[in-house]
PDB file of C-alpha atoms and ligand atoms in Angstrom:
ATOM      1  CA  MET A 210      91.787 108.221 111.888  1.00  0.00           C
ATOM      2  CA  LYS A 211      89.890 108.820 108.637  1.00  0.00           C
ATOM      3  CA  ILE A 212      89.951 106.144 105.937  1.00  0.00           C
ATOM      4  CA  ILE A 213      89.224 107.375 102.426  1.00  0.00           C
ATOM      5  CA  THR A 214      89.128 105.458  99.141  1.00  0.00           C
ATOM      6  CA  THR A 215      88.142 108.073  96.534  1.00  0.00           C
ATOM      7  CA  ILE A 216      90.110 110.951  95.026  1.00  0.00           C
ATOM      8  CA  LYS A 217      87.145 113.289  95.295  1.00  0.00           C
ATOM      9  CA  GLU A 218      86.763 112.708  99.045  1.00  0.00           C
ATOM     10  CA  ILE A 219      90.453 113.021  99.899  1.00  0.00           C
ATOM     11  CA  LYS A 220      90.821 116.233  97.894  1.00  0.00           C
ATOM     12  CA  HIS A 221      87.922 117.643  99.873  1.00  0.00           C
ATOM     13  CA  ALA A 222      89.352 116.459 103.223  1.00  0.00           C
ATOM     14  CA  VAL A 223      92.857 117.857 102.645  1.00  0.00           C
ATOM     15  CA  SER A 224      91.585 121.170 101.280  1.00  0.00           C
ATOM     16  CA  ARG A 225      89.730 121.690 104.575  1.00  0.00           C
ATOM     17  CA  VAL A 226      92.899 120.912 106.569  1.00  0.00           C
ATOM     18  CA  ARG A 227      94.873 123.282 104.346  1.00  0.00           C
ATOM     19  CA  ALA A 228      92.267 126.034 104.759  1.00  0.00           C
ATOM     20  CA  GLU A 229      92.857 125.806 108.525  1.00  0.00           C
ATOM     21  CA  GLY A 230      96.518 126.638 107.838  1.00  0.00           C
ATOM     22  CA  ARG A 231      97.766 123.237 108.979  1.00  0.00           C
ATOM     23  CA  ILE A 232     100.951 121.703 107.538  1.00  0.00           C
ATOM     24  CA  ILE A 233     100.287 118.416 105.735  1.00  0.00           C
ATOM     25  CA  GLY A 234     102.798 115.530 105.841  1.00  0.00           C
ATOM     26  CA  PHE A 235     102.495 112.607 103.440  1.00  0.00           C
ATOM     27  CA  VAL A 236     103.924 109.062 103.477  1.00  0.00           C
ATOM     28  CA  PRO A 237     103.235 106.988 100.345  1.00  0.00           C
ATOM     29  CA  THR A 238     103.476 103.197 100.865  1.00  0.00           C
ATOM     30  CA  MET A 239     102.521  99.908  99.239  1.00  0.00           C
ATOM     31  CA  GLY A 240     101.342  98.485 102.574  1.00  0.00           C
ATOM     32  CA  PHE A 241     102.414  95.454 104.645  1.00  0.00           C
ATOM     33  CA  LEU A 242     103.969  97.979 106.945  1.00  0.00           C
ATOM     34  CA  HIS A 243     107.060  97.492 109.080  1.00  0.00           C
ATOM     35  CA  ASP A 244     109.180  99.741 111.317  1.00  0.00           C
ATOM     36  CA  GLY A 245     110.864 101.303 108.244  1.00  0.00           C
ATOM     37  CA  HIS A 246     107.501 102.648 107.041  1.00  0.00           C
ATOM     38  CA  LEU A 247     106.507 103.582 110.576  1.00  0.00           C
ATOM     39  CA  SER A 248     109.706 105.626 111.069  1.00  0.00           C
ATOM     40  CA  LEU A 249     108.480 107.846 108.212  1.00  0.00           C
ATOM     41  CA  VAL A 250     105.008 108.116 109.729  1.00  0.00           C
ATOM     42  CA  LEU A 251     106.450 108.996 113.150  1.00  0.00           C
ATOM     43  CA  GLU A 252     108.597 111.727 111.631  1.00  0.00           C
ATOM     44  CA  SER A 253     105.611 113.149 109.761  1.00  0.00           C
ATOM     45  CA  VAL A 254     103.544 113.170 112.953  1.00  0.00           C
ATOM     46  CA  LYS A 255     106.423 114.947 114.711  1.00  0.00           C
ATOM     47  CA  GLN A 256     107.130 117.526 111.992  1.00  0.00           C
ATOM     48  CA  THR A 257     103.693 118.314 110.575  1.00  0.00           C
ATOM     49  CA  ASP A 258     100.148 119.011 111.796  1.00  0.00           C
ATOM     50  CA  TYR A 259      98.307 116.418 109.747  1.00  0.00           C
ATOM     51  CA  THR A 260      99.697 113.109 108.489  1.00  0.00           C
ATOM     52  CA  VAL A 261      98.303 111.381 105.408  1.00  0.00           C
ATOM     53  CA  VAL A 262      99.494 107.842 104.567  1.00  0.00           C
ATOM     54  CA  SER A 263      98.590 106.124 101.307  1.00  0.00           C
ATOM     55  CA  ILE A 264      98.470 102.363 100.901  1.00  0.00           C
ATOM     56  CA  PHE A 265      98.458 101.515  97.224  1.00  0.00           C
ATOM     57  CA  LEU A 266     100.070  98.542  95.557  1.00  0.00           C
ATOM     58  CA  ASN A 267     100.921 100.330  92.332  1.00  0.00           C
ATOM     59  CA  PRO A 268     100.523  98.001  89.330  1.00  0.00           C
ATOM     60  CA  THR A 269     102.442 100.236  86.882  1.00  0.00           C
ATOM     61  CA  GLN A 270     105.762  99.760  88.689  1.00  0.00           C
ATOM     62  CA  PHE A 271     105.661  95.971  88.355  1.00  0.00           C
ATOM     63  CA  ALA A 272     106.605  94.157  85.137  1.00  0.00           C
ATOM     64  CA  PRO A 273     104.306  91.234  84.202  1.00  0.00           C
ATOM     65  CA  HIS A 274     106.788  88.608  85.498  1.00  0.00           C
ATOM     66  CA  GLU A 275     107.286  90.383  88.870  1.00  0.00           C
ATOM     67  CA  ASP A 276     105.579  89.782  92.228  1.00  0.00           C
ATOM     68  CA  PHE A 277     102.534  92.109  92.017  1.00  0.00           C
ATOM     69  CA  GLU A 278     100.049  89.249  92.585  1.00  0.00           C
ATOM     70  CA  ASP A 279     102.054  87.681  95.438  1.00  0.00           C
ATOM     71  CA  TYR A 280     103.102  90.913  97.195  1.00  0.00           C
ATOM     72  CA  PRO A 281     102.162  90.497 100.893  1.00  0.00           C
ATOM     73  CA  ARG A 282      99.064  92.333 102.098  1.00  0.00           C
ATOM     74  CA  ASP A 283      97.447  92.783 105.531  1.00  0.00           C
ATOM     75  CA  MET A 284      95.214  95.837 105.484  1.00  0.00           C
ATOM     76  CA  GLN A 285      93.733  95.475 108.983  1.00  0.00           C
ATOM     77  CA  ARG A 286      97.166  95.164 110.584  1.00  0.00           C
ATOM     78  CA  ASP A 287      98.407  98.176 108.578  1.00  0.00           C
ATOM     79  CA  LEU A 288      95.446 100.297 109.690  1.00  0.00           C
ATOM     80  CA  ASP A 289      95.937  99.320 113.365  1.00  0.00           C
ATOM     81  CA  LEU A 290      99.634 100.263 113.199  1.00  0.00           C
ATOM     82  CA  LEU A 291      98.918 103.586 111.482  1.00  0.00           C
ATOM     83  CA  GLU A 292      96.236 104.500 114.012  1.00  0.00           C
ATOM     84  CA  LYS A 293      98.637 103.742 116.878  1.00  0.00           C
ATOM     85  CA  GLU A 294     101.310 106.020 115.354  1.00  0.00           C
ATOM     86  CA  GLY A 295      98.937 108.991 115.178  1.00  0.00           C
ATOM     87  CA  THR A 296      98.097 109.039 111.439  1.00  0.00           C
ATOM     88  CA  ASN A 297      95.215 111.395 110.648  1.00  0.00           C
ATOM     89  CA  LEU A 298      94.103 110.051 107.292  1.00  0.00           C
ATOM     90  CA  VAL A 299      94.740 106.872 105.292  1.00  0.00           C
ATOM     91  CA  PHE A 300      94.111 106.892 101.551  1.00  0.00           C
ATOM     92  CA  ILE A 301      93.434 103.426 100.103  1.00  0.00           C
ATOM     93  CA  PRO A 302      92.366 103.835  96.484  1.00  0.00           C
ATOM     94  CA  ALA A 303      91.453 100.902  94.242  1.00  0.00           C
ATOM     95  CA  ALA A 304      93.609 100.450  91.124  1.00  0.00           C
ATOM     96  CA  ALA A 305      90.717 101.653  88.928  1.00  0.00           C
ATOM     97  CA  GLU A 306      90.490 104.861  90.974  1.00  0.00           C
ATOM     98  CA  MET A 307      94.114 105.755  90.166  1.00  0.00           C
ATOM     99  CA  TYR A 308      94.208 104.310  86.646  1.00  0.00           C
ATOM    100  CA  PRO A 309      90.702 104.378  85.191  1.00  0.00           C
ATOM    101  CA  GLN A 310      90.062 102.657  81.873  1.00  0.00           C
ATOM    102  CA  GLY A 311      91.795 104.550  79.074  1.00  0.00           C
ATOM    103  CA  TYR A 312      94.527 105.994  81.340  1.00  0.00           C
ATOM    104  CA  LYS A 313      97.364 107.353  79.146  1.00  0.00           C
ATOM    105  CA  THR A 314      99.725 109.691  81.034  1.00  0.00           C
ATOM    106  CA  TYR A 315     103.138 108.685  82.459  1.00  0.00           C
ATOM    107  CA  VAL A 316     106.060 110.589  83.964  1.00  0.00           C
ATOM    108  CA  GLU A 317     109.658 109.733  83.093  1.00  0.00           C
ATOM    109  CA  VAL A 318     112.801 111.098  84.743  1.00  0.00           C
ATOM    110  CA  HIS A 319     115.286 110.358  81.990  1.00  0.00           C
ATOM    111  CA  ASP A 320     118.783 108.912  82.555  1.00  0.00           C
ATOM    112  CA  LEU A 321     118.291 108.541  86.312  1.00  0.00           C
ATOM    113  CA  GLN A 322     115.489 106.017  85.781  1.00  0.00           C
ATOM    114  CA  ASP A 323     117.626 103.853  83.460  1.00  0.00           C
ATOM    115  CA  LYS A 324     120.527 103.247  85.880  1.00  0.00           C
ATOM    116  CA  LEU A 325     121.001 100.786  88.812  1.00  0.00           C
ATOM    117  CA  CYS A 326     117.570  99.179  89.436  1.00  0.00           C
ATOM    118  CA  GLY A 327     116.306 100.602  86.125  1.00  0.00           C
ATOM    119  CA  VAL A 328     118.509  98.209  84.137  1.00  0.00           C
ATOM    120  CA  SER A 329     116.727  95.035  85.292  1.00  0.00           C
ATOM    121  CA  ARG A 330     113.394  96.794  86.021  1.00  0.00           C
ATOM    122  CA  PRO A 331     112.836  99.051  82.979  1.00  0.00           C
ATOM    123  CA  VAL A 332     109.257 100.119  83.835  1.00  0.00           C
ATOM    124  CA  PHE A 333     109.820 100.467  87.582  1.00  0.00           C
ATOM    125  CA  PHE A 334     110.678 104.148  87.980  1.00  0.00           C
ATOM    126  CA  ARG A 335     108.218 105.301  85.332  1.00  0.00           C
ATOM    127  CA  GLY A 336     105.518 103.639  87.457  1.00  0.00           C
ATOM    128  CA  ILE A 337     106.837 105.192  90.669  1.00  0.00           C
ATOM    129  CA  SER A 338     107.228 108.720  89.267  1.00  0.00           C
ATOM    130  CA  THR A 339     103.742 108.544  87.774  1.00  0.00           C
ATOM    131  CA  ILE A 340     101.985 107.341  90.921  1.00  0.00           C
ATOM    132  CA  VAL A 341     103.885 109.700  93.229  1.00  0.00           C
ATOM    133  CA  LEU A 342     103.136 112.690  90.997  1.00  0.00           C
ATOM    134  CA  LYS A 343      99.446 111.732  90.963  1.00  0.00           C
ATOM    135  CA  LEU A 344      99.425 111.282  94.745  1.00  0.00           C
ATOM    136  CA  PHE A 345     101.178 114.631  95.236  1.00  0.00           C
ATOM    137  CA  HIS A 346      98.499 116.334  93.124  1.00  0.00           C
ATOM    138  CA  ILE A 347      95.721 114.614  95.036  1.00  0.00           C
ATOM    139  CA  VAL A 348      97.085 115.003  98.591  1.00  0.00           C
ATOM    140  CA  ASN A 349      98.857 118.340  98.009  1.00  0.00           C
ATOM    141  CA  PRO A 350     101.311 117.812 100.902  1.00  0.00           C
ATOM    142  CA  ASP A 351     103.789 120.352 102.257  1.00  0.00           C
ATOM    143  CA  VAL A 352     106.311 117.636 103.132  1.00  0.00           C
ATOM    144  CA  ALA A 353     106.596 114.064 101.829  1.00  0.00           C
ATOM    145  CA  PHE A 354     108.661 111.428 103.619  1.00  0.00           C
ATOM    146  CA  PHE A 355     110.652 108.692 101.859  1.00  0.00           C
ATOM    147  CA  GLY A 356     113.213 106.100 102.995  1.00  0.00           C
ATOM    148  CA  GLN A 357     116.905 106.068 102.088  1.00  0.00           C
ATOM    149  CA  LYS A 358     116.371 102.307 101.668  1.00  0.00           C
ATOM    150  CA  ASP A 359     115.092 103.157  98.159  1.00  0.00           C
ATOM    151  CA  ALA A 360     117.950 105.571  97.432  1.00  0.00           C
ATOM    152  CA  GLN A 361     117.435 105.767  93.665  1.00  0.00           C
ATOM    153  CA  GLN A 362     113.705 106.366  94.124  1.00  0.00           C
ATOM    154  CA  ALA A 363     114.413 109.306  96.445  1.00  0.00           C
ATOM    155  CA  ILE A 364     116.945 110.815  93.998  1.00  0.00           C
ATOM    156  CA  ILE A 365     114.518 110.475  91.077  1.00  0.00           C
ATOM    157  CA  LEU A 366     111.571 111.939  92.992  1.00  0.00           C
ATOM    158  CA  LYS A 367     113.641 114.915  94.170  1.00  0.00           C
ATOM    159  CA  LYS A 368     114.602 115.565  90.544  1.00  0.00           C
ATOM    160  CA  MET A 369     110.979 115.245  89.411  1.00  0.00           C
ATOM    161  CA  VAL A 370     109.830 117.752  92.026  1.00  0.00           C
ATOM    162  CA  GLN A 371     112.609 120.162  91.040  1.00  0.00           C
ATOM    163  CA  ASP A 372     112.043 119.811  87.277  1.00  0.00           C
ATOM    164  CA  LEU A 373     108.260 120.194  87.557  1.00  0.00           C
ATOM    165  CA  ASP A 374     108.481 123.174  89.963  1.00  0.00           C
ATOM    166  CA  MET A 375     106.430 121.441  92.634  1.00  0.00           C
ATOM    167  CA  ASP A 376     106.191 123.009  96.084  1.00  0.00           C
ATOM    168  CA  VAL A 377     106.431 119.789  98.077  1.00  0.00           C
ATOM    169  CA  GLN A 378     109.523 119.330 100.251  1.00  0.00           C
ATOM    170  CA  ILE A 379     111.037 115.827 100.158  1.00  0.00           C
ATOM    171  CA  GLU A 380     112.545 114.411 103.352  1.00  0.00           C
ATOM    172  CA  VAL A 381     114.659 111.271 103.119  1.00  0.00           C
ATOM    173  CA  LEU A 382     115.059 109.285 106.338  1.00  0.00           C
ATOM    174  CA  PRO A 383     117.650 106.603 107.287  1.00  0.00           C
ATOM    175  CA  VAL A 384     117.381 102.896 106.505  1.00  0.00           C
ATOM    176  CA  ILE A 385     115.834 100.985 109.410  1.00  0.00           C
ATOM    177  CA  ARG A 386     117.497  97.599 109.942  1.00  0.00           C
ATOM    178  CA  GLU A 387     117.060  94.464 112.006  1.00  0.00           C
ATOM    179  CA  LYS A 388     119.602  94.046 114.837  1.00  0.00           C
ATOM    180  CA  ASP A 389     121.745  91.815 112.602  1.00  0.00           C
ATOM    181  CA  GLY A 390     121.884  94.418 109.809  1.00  0.00           C
ATOM    182  CA  LEU A 391     119.170  93.201 107.400  1.00  0.00           C
ATOM    183  CA  ALA A 392     117.299  96.222 106.021  1.00  0.00           C
ATOM    184  CA  LEU A 393     113.583  95.945 106.775  1.00  0.00           C
ATOM    185  CA  SER A 394     111.537  95.172 103.669  1.00  0.00           C
ATOM    186  CA  SER A 395     108.024  93.880 103.077  1.00  0.00           C
ATOM    187  CA  ARG A 396     109.692  91.248 100.875  1.00  0.00           C
ATOM    188  CA  ASN A 397     111.644  89.777 103.841  1.00  0.00           C
ATOM    189  CA  TYR A 398     108.323  88.120 104.657  1.00  0.00           C
ATOM    190  CA  TYR A 399     108.900  85.699 101.748  1.00  0.00           C
ATOM    191  CA  PHE A 400     111.973  84.127 103.375  1.00  0.00           C
ATOM    192  CA  ASN A 401     112.359  80.827 105.223  1.00  0.00           C
ATOM    193  CA  PRO A 402     115.064  80.866 107.942  1.00  0.00           C
ATOM    194  CA  GLY A 403     117.822  79.652 105.566  1.00  0.00           C
ATOM    195  CA  GLN A 404     117.047  82.324 102.974  1.00  0.00           C
ATOM    196  CA  ARG A 405     116.730  84.955 105.704  1.00  0.00           C
ATOM    197  CA  LYS A 406     120.269  84.100 106.834  1.00  0.00           C
ATOM    198  CA  GLU A 407     121.642  84.366 103.293  1.00  0.00           C
ATOM    199  CA  ALA A 408     119.880  87.726 102.853  1.00  0.00           C
ATOM    200  CA  LEU A 409     122.354  89.131 105.378  1.00  0.00           C
ATOM    201  CA  CYS A 410     124.989  89.111 102.628  1.00  0.00           C
ATOM    202  CA  LEU A 411     123.705  92.493 101.394  1.00  0.00           C
ATOM    203  CA  SER A 412     124.401  94.359 104.628  1.00  0.00           C
ATOM    204  CA  LYS A 413     127.566  92.321 105.203  1.00  0.00           C
ATOM    205  CA  SER A 414     128.926  93.370 101.810  1.00  0.00           C
ATOM    206  CA  LEU A 415     128.166  97.010 102.602  1.00  0.00           C
ATOM    207  CA  LYS A 416     129.982  96.604 105.920  1.00  0.00           C
ATOM    208  CA  LYS A 417     132.930  95.138 103.986  1.00  0.00           C
ATOM    209  CA  ALA A 418     132.957  98.248 101.778  1.00  0.00           C
ATOM    210  CA  GLN A 419     132.859 100.527 104.831  1.00  0.00           C
ATOM    211  CA  ASP A 420     135.755  98.636 106.447  1.00  0.00           C
ATOM    212  CA  LEU A 421     137.862  98.842 103.281  1.00  0.00           C
ATOM    213  CA  ILE A 422     137.193 102.561 102.919  1.00  0.00           C
ATOM    214  CA  ALA A 423     138.021 103.113 106.602  1.00  0.00           C
ATOM    215  CA  ALA A 424     141.312 101.255 105.992  1.00  0.00           C
ATOM    216  CA  GLY A 425     142.166 103.664 103.152  1.00  0.00           C
ATOM    217  CA  GLU A 426     140.929 101.845 100.019  1.00  0.00           C
ATOM    218  CA  GLU A 427     139.681 104.320  97.433  1.00  0.00           C
ATOM    219  CA  GLY A 428     139.446 102.289  94.226  1.00  0.00           C
ATOM    220  CA  THR A 429     135.807 101.479  93.555  1.00  0.00           C
ATOM    221  CA  GLN A 430     136.626  98.374  91.466  1.00  0.00           C
ATOM    222  CA  ASN A 431     138.560  96.833  94.392  1.00  0.00           C
ATOM    223  CA  ILE A 432     135.709  97.605  96.774  1.00  0.00           C
ATOM    224  CA  ILE A 433     133.097  96.206  94.380  1.00  0.00           C
ATOM    225  CA  GLN A 434     135.139  93.004  93.898  1.00  0.00           C
ATOM    226  CA  ALA A 435     135.374  92.507  97.674  1.00  0.00           C
ATOM    227  CA  MET A 436     131.629  93.135  98.069  1.00  0.00           C
ATOM    228  CA  LYS A 437     130.833  90.642  95.317  1.00  0.00           C
ATOM    229  CA  ALA A 438     133.005  88.011  97.012  1.00  0.00           C
ATOM    230  CA  VAL A 439     130.939  88.353 100.215  1.00  0.00           C
ATOM    231  CA  ILE A 440     127.706  87.852  98.263  1.00  0.00           C
ATOM    232  CA  GLU A 441     128.989  85.044  96.067  1.00  0.00           C
ATOM    233  CA  ALA A 442     129.865  83.041  99.199  1.00  0.00           C
ATOM    234  CA  GLU A 443     126.103  82.432  99.644  1.00  0.00           C
ATOM    235  CA  PRO A 444     124.758  79.606  97.472  1.00  0.00           C
ATOM    236  CA  LEU A 445     121.298  81.133  96.863  1.00  0.00           C
ATOM    237  CA  ALA A 446     122.491  84.674  96.214  1.00  0.00           C
ATOM    238  CA  LYS A 447     122.642  86.032  92.649  1.00  0.00           C
ATOM    239  CA  ILE A 448     123.951  89.545  92.061  1.00  0.00           C
ATOM    240  CA  ASP A 449     121.837  91.931  89.987  1.00  0.00           C
ATOM    241  CA  TYR A 450     124.274  94.832  90.473  1.00  0.00           C
ATOM    242  CA  VAL A 451     126.837  96.268  92.887  1.00  0.00           C
ATOM    243  CA  GLU A 452     127.738  99.857  92.063  1.00  0.00           C
ATOM    244  CA  ILE A 453     129.460 102.895  93.539  1.00  0.00           C
ATOM    245  CA  VAL A 454     127.996 106.061  92.041  1.00  0.00           C
ATOM    246  CA  ASP A 455     127.627 109.792  92.419  1.00  0.00           C
ATOM    247  CA  SER A 456     124.574 110.361  94.599  1.00  0.00           C
ATOM    248  CA  GLU A 457     123.152 113.094  92.387  1.00  0.00           C
ATOM    249  CA  ASP A 458     123.514 111.871  88.819  1.00  0.00           C
ATOM    250  CA  LEU A 459     124.146 108.169  89.617  1.00  0.00           C
ATOM    251  CA  SER A 460     127.181 108.048  87.323  1.00  0.00           C
ATOM    252  CA  PRO A 461     129.792 105.365  88.206  1.00  0.00           C
ATOM    253  CA  LEU A 462     132.905 106.552  90.076  1.00  0.00           C
ATOM    254  CA  GLU A 463     136.491 105.331  89.794  1.00  0.00           C
ATOM    255  CA  THR A 464     137.401 106.440  93.302  1.00  0.00           C
ATOM    256  CA  VAL A 465     135.155 106.862  96.316  1.00  0.00           C
ATOM    257  CA  LYS A 466     134.315 110.357  97.494  1.00  0.00           C
ATOM    258  CA  LYS A 467     132.406 111.740 100.459  1.00  0.00           C
ATOM    259  CA  GLY A 468     128.662 111.432  99.954  1.00  0.00           C
ATOM    260  CA  CYS A 469     128.846 108.842  97.172  1.00  0.00           C
ATOM    261  CA  LEU A 470     126.311 106.017  97.060  1.00  0.00           C
ATOM    262  CA  ILE A 471     127.197 102.327  97.338  1.00  0.00           C
ATOM    263  CA  ALA A 472     124.136 100.443  96.145  1.00  0.00           C
ATOM    264  CA  LEU A 473     123.340  96.841  95.359  1.00  0.00           C
ATOM    265  CA  ALA A 474     120.531  94.533  94.344  1.00  0.00           C
ATOM    266  CA  VAL A 475     120.747  90.806  94.966  1.00  0.00           C
ATOM    267  CA  TYR A 476     118.351  87.933  94.358  1.00  0.00           C
ATOM    268  CA  ILE A 477     118.079  85.532  97.266  1.00  0.00           C
ATOM    269  CA  ASP A 478     116.515  82.637  95.437  1.00  0.00           C
ATOM    270  CA  LYS A 479     113.653  84.409  93.599  1.00  0.00           C
ATOM    271  CA  VAL A 480     113.344  87.401  95.944  1.00  0.00           C
ATOM    272  CA  ARG A 481     115.113  90.573  94.847  1.00  0.00           C
ATOM    273  CA  LEU A 482     116.472  92.741  97.683  1.00  0.00           C
ATOM    274  CA  ILE A 483     118.163  96.134  97.575  1.00  0.00           C
ATOM    275  CA  ASP A 484     120.322  97.976 100.086  1.00  0.00           C
ATOM    276  CA  ASN A 485     122.757 100.882 100.117  1.00  0.00           C
ATOM    277  CA  ILE A 486     124.936 103.207 102.163  1.00  0.00           C
ATOM    278  CA  ILE A 487     126.155 106.743 101.682  1.00  0.00           C
ATOM    279  CA  VAL A 488     129.925 107.051 102.253  1.00  0.00           C
ATOM    280  CA  GLU A 489     130.542 109.385 105.200  1.00  0.00           C
TER     281      GLU A 489
HETATM  282  P1  AMP B1325     107.183 100.671  99.982  1.00  0.00           P
HETATM  283  O1  AMP B1325     105.946 100.297 100.734  1.00  0.00           O
HETATM  284  O2  AMP B1325     108.167  99.560  99.824  1.00  0.00           O
HETATM  285  O3  AMP B1325     106.875 101.396  98.689  1.00  0.00           O
HETATM  286  O4  AMP B1325     107.930 101.742 100.896  1.00  0.00           O
HETATM  287  C1  AMP B1325     107.302 102.922 101.297  1.00  0.00           C
HETATM  288  C2  AMP B1325     108.342 103.855 101.878  1.00  0.00           C
HETATM  289  O5  AMP B1325     108.974 103.229 102.990  1.00  0.00           O
HETATM  290  C3  AMP B1325     109.450 104.215 100.875  1.00  0.00           C
HETATM  291  O6  AMP B1325     109.764 105.590 101.001  1.00  0.00           O
HETATM  292  C4  AMP B1325     110.590 103.354 101.333  1.00  0.00           C
HETATM  293  O7  AMP B1325     111.869 103.879 101.009  1.00  0.00           O
HETATM  294  C5  AMP B1325     110.381 103.337 102.835  1.00  0.00           C
HETATM  295  N1  AMP B1325     111.062 102.192 103.438  1.00  0.00           N
HETATM  296  C6  AMP B1325     110.957 100.885 103.095  1.00  0.00           C
HETATM  297  N2  AMP B1325     111.790 100.122 103.826  1.00  0.00           N
HETATM  298  C7  AMP B1325     112.457 100.964 104.651  1.00  0.00           C
HETATM  299  C8  AMP B1325     113.459 100.797 105.643  1.00  0.00           C
HETATM  300  N3  AMP B1325     113.966  99.594 105.947  1.00  0.00           N
HETATM  301  N4  AMP B1325     113.905 101.895 106.297  1.00  0.00           N
HETATM  302  C9  AMP B1325     113.414 103.124 105.996  1.00  0.00           C
HETATM  303  N5  AMP B1325     112.453 103.357 105.073  1.00  0.00           N
HETATM  304  C10 AMP B1325     111.983 102.288 104.407  1.00  0.00           C
END
């Protein structure tokens, strides 16, 4: 497994792979890898000839009061896991490599970036779109793999790729969960056992929504109320949002329809978690 830290070197490495006619798969991450990340890597190894993974804690998607400084890191463990999964190349740029002094250019996917998570995190998706576009230019992948866990991110990046006529294909893979339903997240690492237990209210509220829909409930306000009640039963939980939206334009729906997105963000103490389901 090659480890590369500069843009110049990785461009050179991937252009050689491309010249051999091999299909390049790409998995962008912020590190502190878990089985959710590794499911994307495994799929890339299965579907493509050459898998590139980036580990870059992207400063532009964090607001000053957010957890950039405290975000968990364990580079050696990440590299061991990636090697075991069959990754060909890991790109680990320094912040100054991606955003040199005087950096000025940002990508915005209007409307979509302002909804759901964009309300409480106004710079978040601008940072994500910008770094992913830069990484796509640098790595030049055929296929890029993202998790449904970050549903809004996947919708925004698909739109960016479509609007900017990029040739990369975006694959979105299912949310990987613990046995009890908690969606895997690098931020779960912050929790003590009590907080970890309360964090289950996200997946429990989604289960509540699924049960109501299975029983014939169609009104989104009724479903949202029931979901909120599940979350509000936990003393440490504070709702950021619970929404039921169209999974293309993220507009709120009055009644559920097949393929719509039920998404939520909840603070457990100071840690903000997200989760979602697509209605079957
Ligand atoms: P991150 O390191 O949080 O930026 O995540 C990198 C990629 O892993 C993103 O495409 C995420 O959507 C994906 N991911 C994170 N958690 C999960 C999960 N529990 N299941 C599936 N994919 C995930």
